[in-house]
Amino acid sequence: MTGTTRVIIGLDGSLGSLAALYRAVAEAGARSAVLVPVAAWTPTGADGPRPDSELEHAARRRIDTAFEQTFGGCPAHLVIHPVVARGEAGPALTSAVNGHGDLIVLGAARSGRLLPVRHGSTARHCRAHAACRVVTVSPSDLPHSLEHAARSGAPLPLAAGARAR
């Protein structure tokens, strides 16, 4: 399964990004696509004197933690190429796109959440600049998907190596 089609998933550690990861794994499996989890990071004044390597390592841990929390580890049936990028999430996600057949999957921001005004919305940036389809997934989609899997007898995605349906 080494096709050139990619499913790109933005991971920021939120419940919405975990729901999006669940959807992205299902999409990558259905398309026989490479899964590209992206964690972007930027140094801020709040980080103080933390070295860039520490911030980059924290972003990589964010990817590992998301797979661990959602699936108990990385699904063995997928080709996964993680990307840790210095910079804003929107440009990092759109630069991972190879072509119009790719798909970007994002967690929707919770309503009422304060979004950074000066940078704008990651989803808005991706919709404006990506050369592929962009899908946003609500945090409420994850419990619904888990409930559907449990009722249909499909394996729950929270077990290591579980195959998303």
PDB file of N, CA and C in Angstrom, residues 33-72:
ATOM      1  N   ALA A  33      -4.279   4.726   0.952  1.00  0.00           N
ATOM      2  CA  ALA A  33      -3.461   5.935   0.912  1.00  0.00           C
ATOM      3  C   ALA A  33      -2.436   5.935   2.037  1.00  0.00           C
ATOM      4  N   VAL A  34      -1.416   6.734   1.861  1.00  0.00           N
ATOM      5  CA  VAL A  34      -0.431   6.972   2.910  1.00  0.00           C
ATOM      6  C   VAL A  34      -1.048   7.949   3.904  1.00  0.00           C
ATOM      7  N   LEU A  35      -0.944   7.643   5.187  1.00  0.00           N
ATOM      8  CA  LEU A  35      -1.439   8.540   6.237  1.00  0.00           C
ATOM      9  C   LEU A  35      -0.301   9.452   6.663  1.00  0.00           C
ATOM     10  N   VAL A  36      -0.555  10.761   6.642  1.00  0.00           N
ATOM     11  CA  VAL A  36       0.465  11.748   6.995  1.00  0.00           C
ATOM     12  C   VAL A  36      -0.029  12.565   8.183  1.00  0.00           C
ATOM     13  N   PRO A  37       0.308  12.125   9.414  1.00  0.00           N
ATOM     14  CA  PRO A  37      -0.046  12.942  10.578  1.00  0.00           C
ATOM     15  C   PRO A  37       0.929  14.118  10.694  1.00  0.00           C
ATOM     16  N   VAL A  38       0.379  15.317  10.866  1.00  0.00           N
ATOM     17  CA  VAL A  38       1.205  16.532  10.926  1.00  0.00           C
ATOM     18  C   VAL A  38       1.015  17.206  12.275  1.00  0.00           C
ATOM     19  N   ALA A  39       2.122  17.489  12.933  1.00  0.00           N
ATOM     20  CA  ALA A  39       2.120  18.287  14.157  1.00  0.00           C
ATOM     21  C   ALA A  39       3.024  19.493  13.917  1.00  0.00           C
ATOM     22  N   ALA A  40       2.433  20.665  13.931  1.00  0.00           N
ATOM     23  CA  ALA A  40       3.192  21.896  13.714  1.00  0.00           C
ATOM     24  C   ALA A  40       3.510  22.536  15.064  1.00  0.00           C
ATOM     25  N   TRP A  41       4.608  23.251  15.098  1.00  0.00           N
ATOM     26  CA  TRP A  41       4.988  23.937  16.335  1.00  0.00           C
ATOM     27  C   TRP A  41       5.657  25.262  15.992  1.00  0.00           C
ATOM     28  N   THR A  42       5.421  26.225  16.850  1.00  0.00           N
ATOM     29  CA  THR A  42       6.080  27.519  16.725  1.00  0.00           C
ATOM     30  C   THR A  42       6.525  27.959  18.104  1.00  0.00           C
ATOM     31  N   PRO A  43       7.721  28.487  18.217  1.00  0.00           N
ATOM     32  CA  PRO A  43       8.143  29.006  19.521  1.00  0.00           C
ATOM     33  C   PRO A  43       7.336  30.260  19.857  1.00  0.00           C
ATOM     34  N   THR A  44       6.927  30.362  21.096  1.00  0.00           N
ATOM     35  CA  THR A  44       6.183  31.538  21.545  1.00  0.00           C
ATOM     36  C   THR A  44       6.880  32.118  22.761  1.00  0.00           C
ATOM     37  N   GLY A  45       6.491  33.311  23.135  1.00  0.00           N
ATOM     38  CA  GLY A  45       7.056  33.924  24.334  1.00  0.00           C
ATOM     39  C   GLY A  45       6.762  33.106  25.573  1.00  0.00           C
ATOM     40  N   ALA A  46       5.645  32.366  25.567  1.00  0.00           N
ATOM     41  CA  ALA A  46       5.274  31.549  26.726  1.00  0.00           C
ATOM     42  C   ALA A  46       6.228  30.370  26.916  1.00  0.00           C
ATOM     43  N   ASP A  47       6.940  29.992  25.838  1.00  0.00           N
ATOM     44  CA  ASP A  47       7.865  28.864  25.937  1.00  0.00           C
ATOM     45  C   ASP A  47       9.168  29.250  26.636  1.00  0.00           C
ATOM     46  N   GLY A  48       9.389  30.543  26.808  1.00  0.00           N
ATOM     47  CA  GLY A  48      10.605  30.996  27.465  1.00  0.00           C
ATOM     48  C   GLY A  48      11.839  30.542  26.710  1.00  0.00           C
ATOM     49  N   PRO A  49      12.857  30.159  27.445  1.00  0.00           N
ATOM     50  CA  PRO A  49      14.115  29.807  26.790  1.00  0.00           C
ATOM     51  C   PRO A  49      14.194  28.339  26.337  1.00  0.00           C
ATOM     52  N   ARG A  50      13.060  27.674  26.138  1.00  0.00           N
ATOM     53  CA  ARG A  50      13.094  26.272  25.702  1.00  0.00           C
ATOM     54  C   ARG A  50      13.762  26.165  24.330  1.00  0.00           C
ATOM     55  N   PRO A  51      14.675  25.225  24.172  1.00  0.00           N
ATOM     56  CA  PRO A  51      15.330  25.065  22.866  1.00  0.00           C
ATOM     57  C   PRO A  51      14.350  24.521  21.819  1.00  0.00           C
ATOM     58  N   ASP A  52      14.600  24.874  20.558  1.00  0.00           N
ATOM     59  CA  ASP A  52      13.745  24.406  19.474  1.00  0.00           C
ATOM     60  C   ASP A  52      13.658  22.887  19.446  1.00  0.00           C
ATOM     61  N   SER A  53      14.750  22.198  19.746  1.00  0.00           N
ATOM     62  CA  SER A  53      14.730  20.732  19.703  1.00  0.00           C
ATOM     63  C   SER A  53      13.736  20.159  20.707  1.00  0.00           C
ATOM     64  N   GLU A  54      13.576  20.819  21.849  1.00  0.00           N
ATOM     65  CA  GLU A  54      12.604  20.365  22.852  1.00  0.00           C
ATOM     66  C   GLU A  54      11.171  20.575  22.353  1.00  0.00           C
ATOM     67  N   LEU A  55      10.913  21.696  21.687  1.00  0.00           N
ATOM     68  CA  LEU A  55       9.581  21.967  21.139  1.00  0.00           C
ATOM     69  C   LEU A  55       9.263  20.998  20.000  1.00  0.00           C
ATOM     70  N   GLU A  56      10.259  20.703  19.186  1.00  0.00           N
ATOM     71  CA  GLU A  56      10.074  19.741  18.092  1.00  0.00           C
ATOM     72  C   GLU A  56       9.786  18.346  18.654  1.00  0.00           C
ATOM     73  N   HIS A  57      10.511  17.963  19.684  1.00  0.00           N
ATOM     74  CA  HIS A  57      10.296  16.657  20.324  1.00  0.00           C
ATOM     75  C   HIS A  57       8.889  16.581  20.935  1.00  0.00           C
ATOM     76  N   ALA A  58       8.426  17.658  21.531  1.00  0.00           N
ATOM     77  CA  ALA A  58       7.070  17.683  22.107  1.00  0.00           C
ATOM     78  C   ALA A  58       6.019  17.511  21.013  1.00  0.00           C
ATOM     79  N   ALA A  59       6.248  18.095  19.839  1.00  0.00           N
ATOM     80  CA  ALA A  59       5.310  17.928  18.720  1.00  0.00           C
ATOM     81  C   ALA A  59       5.297  16.475  18.249  1.00  0.00           C
ATOM     82  N   ARG A  60       6.460  15.851  18.198  1.00  0.00           N
ATOM     83  CA  ARG A  60       6.527  14.430  17.793  1.00  0.00           C
ATOM     84  C   ARG A  60       5.798  13.563  18.825  1.00  0.00           C
ATOM     85  N   ARG A  61       5.959  13.876  20.105  1.00  0.00           N
ATOM     86  CA  ARG A  61       5.242  13.130  21.156  1.00  0.00           C
ATOM     87  C   ARG A  61       3.734  13.305  21.004  1.00  0.00           C
ATOM     88  N   ARG A  62       3.300  14.473  20.535  1.00  0.00           N
ATOM     89  CA  ARG A  62       1.876  14.718  20.308  1.00  0.00           C
ATOM     90  C   ARG A  62       1.315  13.724  19.292  1.00  0.00           C
ATOM     91  N   ILE A  63       2.064  13.436  18.240  1.00  0.00           N
ATOM     92  CA  ILE A  63       1.637  12.454  17.235  1.00  0.00           C
ATOM     93  C   ILE A  63       1.545  11.071  17.868  1.00  0.00           C
ATOM     94  N   ASP A  64       2.599  10.661  18.566  1.00  0.00           N
ATOM     95  CA  ASP A  64       2.610   9.337  19.199  1.00  0.00           C
ATOM     96  C   ASP A  64       1.480   9.184  20.205  1.00  0.00           C
ATOM     97  N   THR A  65       1.253  10.219  20.999  1.00  0.00           N
ATOM     98  CA  THR A  65       0.188  10.188  22.015  1.00  0.00           C
ATOM     99  C   THR A  65      -1.186  10.077  21.366  1.00  0.00           C
ATOM    100  N   ALA A  66      -1.403  10.783  20.264  1.00  0.00           N
ATOM    101  CA  ALA A  66      -2.700  10.726  19.579  1.00  0.00           C
ATOM    102  C   ALA A  66      -2.988   9.301  19.097  1.00  0.00           C
ATOM    103  N   PHE A  67      -2.006   8.640  18.505  1.00  0.00           N
ATOM    104  CA  PHE A  67      -2.213   7.258  18.057  1.00  0.00           C
ATOM    105  C   PHE A  67      -2.423   6.321  19.245  1.00  0.00           C
ATOM    106  N   GLU A  68      -1.683   6.561  20.303  1.00  0.00           N
ATOM    107  CA  GLU A  68      -1.824   5.725  21.498  1.00  0.00           C
ATOM    108  C   GLU A  68      -3.215   5.888  22.110  1.00  0.00           C
ATOM    109  N   GLN A  69      -3.684   7.124  22.233  1.00  0.00           N
ATOM    110  CA  GLN A  69      -5.004   7.380  22.827  1.00  0.00           C
ATOM    111  C   GLN A  69      -6.150   6.881  21.957  1.00  0.00           C
ATOM    112  N   THR A  70      -5.993   6.954  20.654  1.00  0.00           N
ATOM    113  CA  THR A  70      -7.088   6.603  19.756  1.00  0.00           C
ATOM    114  C   THR A  70      -7.106   5.127  19.384  1.00  0.00           C
ATOM    115  N   PHE A  71      -5.926   4.541  19.171  1.00  0.00           N
ATOM    116  CA  PHE A  71      -5.858   3.164  18.679  1.00  0.00           C
ATOM    117  C   PHE A  71      -5.002   2.231  19.527  1.00  0.00           C
ATOM    118  N   GLY A  72      -4.384   2.731  20.579  1.00  0.00           N
ATOM    119  CA  GLY A  72      -3.478   1.886  21.355  1.00  0.00           C
ATOM    120  C   GLY A  72      -2.126   1.731  20.676  1.00  0.00           C
TER     121      GLY A  72
END
